[in-house]
C-alpha positions as a printed Julia matrix, in Angstrom:
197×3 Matrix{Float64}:
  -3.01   6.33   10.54
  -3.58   2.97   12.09
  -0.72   1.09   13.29
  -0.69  -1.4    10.46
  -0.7    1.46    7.8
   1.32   4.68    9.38
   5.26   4.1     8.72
   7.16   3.36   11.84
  10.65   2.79   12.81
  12.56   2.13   10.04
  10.05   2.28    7.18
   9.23   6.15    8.35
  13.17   6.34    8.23
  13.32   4.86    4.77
  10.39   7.17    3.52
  11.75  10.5     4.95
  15.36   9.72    3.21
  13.75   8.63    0.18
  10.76  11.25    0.21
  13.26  13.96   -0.21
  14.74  13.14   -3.78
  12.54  10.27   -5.6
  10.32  10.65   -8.64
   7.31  10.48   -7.23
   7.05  12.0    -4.4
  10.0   15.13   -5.14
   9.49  15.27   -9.05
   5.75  14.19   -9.36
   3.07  14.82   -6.39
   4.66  17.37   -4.4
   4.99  20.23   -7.63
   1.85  19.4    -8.7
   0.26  19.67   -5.8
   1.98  22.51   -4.46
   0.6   24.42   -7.88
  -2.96  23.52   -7.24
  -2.52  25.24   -3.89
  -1.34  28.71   -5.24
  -0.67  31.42   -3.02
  -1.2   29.97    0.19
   0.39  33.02    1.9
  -1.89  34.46    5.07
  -3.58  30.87    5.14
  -4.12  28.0     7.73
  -3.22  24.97    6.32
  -4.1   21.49    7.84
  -1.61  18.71    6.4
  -3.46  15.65    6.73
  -0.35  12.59    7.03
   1.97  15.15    7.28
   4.78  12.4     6.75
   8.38  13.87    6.98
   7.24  17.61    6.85
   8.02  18.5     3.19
   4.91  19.56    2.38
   4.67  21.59    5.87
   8.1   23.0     5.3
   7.23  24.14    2.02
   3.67  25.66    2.72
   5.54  27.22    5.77
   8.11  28.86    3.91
   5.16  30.33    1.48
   3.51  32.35    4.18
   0.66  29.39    5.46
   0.06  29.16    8.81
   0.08  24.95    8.64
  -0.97  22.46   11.43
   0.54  19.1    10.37
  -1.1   15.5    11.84
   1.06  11.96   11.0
   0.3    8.39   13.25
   3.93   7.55   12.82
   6.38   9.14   15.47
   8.87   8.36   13.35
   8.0   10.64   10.6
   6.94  13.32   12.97
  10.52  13.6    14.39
  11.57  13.74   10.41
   9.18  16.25   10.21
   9.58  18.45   13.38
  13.38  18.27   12.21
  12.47  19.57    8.72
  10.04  22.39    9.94
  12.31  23.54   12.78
   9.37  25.33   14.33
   7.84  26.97   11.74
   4.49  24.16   12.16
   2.53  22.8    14.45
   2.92  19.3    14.25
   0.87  16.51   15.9
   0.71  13.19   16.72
  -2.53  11.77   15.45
  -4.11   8.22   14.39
  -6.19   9.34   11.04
  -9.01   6.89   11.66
  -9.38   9.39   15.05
 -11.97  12.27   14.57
  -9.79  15.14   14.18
 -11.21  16.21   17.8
  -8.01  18.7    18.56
  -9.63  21.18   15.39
 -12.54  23.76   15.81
 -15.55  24.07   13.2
 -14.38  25.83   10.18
 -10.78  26.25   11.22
  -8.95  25.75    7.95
  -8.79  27.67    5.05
  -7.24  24.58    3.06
  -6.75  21.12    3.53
  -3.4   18.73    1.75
  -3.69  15.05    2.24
  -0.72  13.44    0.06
  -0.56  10.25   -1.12
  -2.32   9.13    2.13
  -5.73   8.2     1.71
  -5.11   4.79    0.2
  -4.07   4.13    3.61
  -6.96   5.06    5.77
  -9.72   2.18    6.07
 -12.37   4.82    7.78
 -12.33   7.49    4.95
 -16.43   8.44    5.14
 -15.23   9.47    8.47
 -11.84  11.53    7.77
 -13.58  13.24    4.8
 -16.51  14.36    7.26
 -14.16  15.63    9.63
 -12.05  17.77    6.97
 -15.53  19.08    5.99
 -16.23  20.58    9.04
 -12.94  21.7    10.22
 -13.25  23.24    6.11
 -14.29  27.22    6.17
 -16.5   28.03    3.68
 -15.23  27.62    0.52
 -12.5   26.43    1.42
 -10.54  23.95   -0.27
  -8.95  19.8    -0.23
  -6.44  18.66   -2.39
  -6.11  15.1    -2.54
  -3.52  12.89   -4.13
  -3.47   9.22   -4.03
  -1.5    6.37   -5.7
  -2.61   5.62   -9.61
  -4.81   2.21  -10.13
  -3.59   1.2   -12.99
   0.19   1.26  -11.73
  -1.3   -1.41   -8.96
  -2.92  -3.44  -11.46
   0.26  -3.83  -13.56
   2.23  -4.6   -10.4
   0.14  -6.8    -8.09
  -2.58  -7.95  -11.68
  -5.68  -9.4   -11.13
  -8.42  -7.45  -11.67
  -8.06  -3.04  -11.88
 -11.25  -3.24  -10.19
  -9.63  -4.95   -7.16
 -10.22  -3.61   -3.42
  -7.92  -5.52   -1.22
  -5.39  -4.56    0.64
  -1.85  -4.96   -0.32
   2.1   -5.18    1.08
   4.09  -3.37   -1.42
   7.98  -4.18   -1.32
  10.32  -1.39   -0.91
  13.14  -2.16   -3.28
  15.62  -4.62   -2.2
  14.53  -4.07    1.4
  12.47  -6.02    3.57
  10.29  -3.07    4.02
   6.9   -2.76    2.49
   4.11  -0.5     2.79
   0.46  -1.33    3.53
  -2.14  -0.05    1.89
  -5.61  -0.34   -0.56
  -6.03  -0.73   -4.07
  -8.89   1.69   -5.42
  -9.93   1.9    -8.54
 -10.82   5.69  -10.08
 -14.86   4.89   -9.79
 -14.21   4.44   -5.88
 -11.83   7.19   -4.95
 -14.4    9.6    -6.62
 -17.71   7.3    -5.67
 -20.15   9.01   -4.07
 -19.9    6.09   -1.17
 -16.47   8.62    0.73
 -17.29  12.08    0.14
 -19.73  13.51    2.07
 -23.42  13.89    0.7
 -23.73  17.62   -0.03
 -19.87  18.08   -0.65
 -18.63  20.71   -2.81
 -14.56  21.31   -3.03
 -13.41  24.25   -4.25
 -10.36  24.38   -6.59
């Protein structure tokens, strides 16, 4: 991710201690997206903002064969930590074409809670097209409008870009509000896209 957005230092520390145990991400998006998956066992897996490696870890220890990109070297020593060598794990900005992956060389695709962060998303989304087999499949999960428009207000319809406080820390994390009608707007996903399930 860009610089602004990825989690450094100690915000990538914060999230990886945190990741591991809070609502959201342990009780909320990871089991629900880990069901959509199913049996990911034989499969290579590309783990788009890989963060601390939970999701890598897990797919790992369910047979995937799982290639893991983060822009925070922070998270990716988290994560390396976490996988102990059972992923490959790279250091990669997201708003970079995903150059280091062939044509068709994923059977599935995980980007968690991520793509709120990513400013060029026409572009990632092409990019996990074609690195997509056929038939292959994306799960995306992203942070819930209306939960930003009760915290920051103004309008649910809002687009800017946002520091949210981490607690009683001076930490924050950056990212965009998006209301439903964008995240699934035909203006991101690539004309002629069809996601399996």
């Amino acid at each position: 991710m860009h610089k602004a957005t990825a989690y450094h230092d100690a915000l990538g520390d914060h999230f990886a201690k945190h990741a591991e145990t809070s609502p959201y991400n342990a009780y909320t998006d990871r089991p629900a997206m880990l069901e959509l998956a199913g049996d990911v066992a034989g499969a290579r897996i590309l783990d788009v903002g890989c963060g601390a490696g939970h999701y890598a870890a897990e797919l790992s220890a369910r047979g995937a064969q799982v290639v893991g990109i983060e822009g925070s070297a922070t998270l990716l020593r988290h994560a390396r930590a976490r996988v102990n060598g059972q992923a490959e794990l790279l250091l990669h900005d997201l708003e970079e074409p995903l150059d280091f992956a062939a044509d068709t060389s994923f059977d599935g695709v995980v980007c968690a809670l991520v793509y709120e962060h990513v400013r060029n998303r026409a572009q990632l989304l092409g990019e996990l097209r074609r690195v997509l087999l056929p038939g292959g499949w994306l799960l995306v999960s992203t942070t819930h409008p209306t939960a930003d428009w009760r915290h920051f207000g103004g309008s649910y319809f809002s687009h800017d870009w946002r520091d949210l406080p981490l607690g009683d820390t001076k930490l924050s994390i950056h990212y965009q509000r998006l209301p439903l009608e964008t995240f699934l707007g035909k203006s991101y996903w690539p004309q002629g896209s069809c996601w399996s399930s």
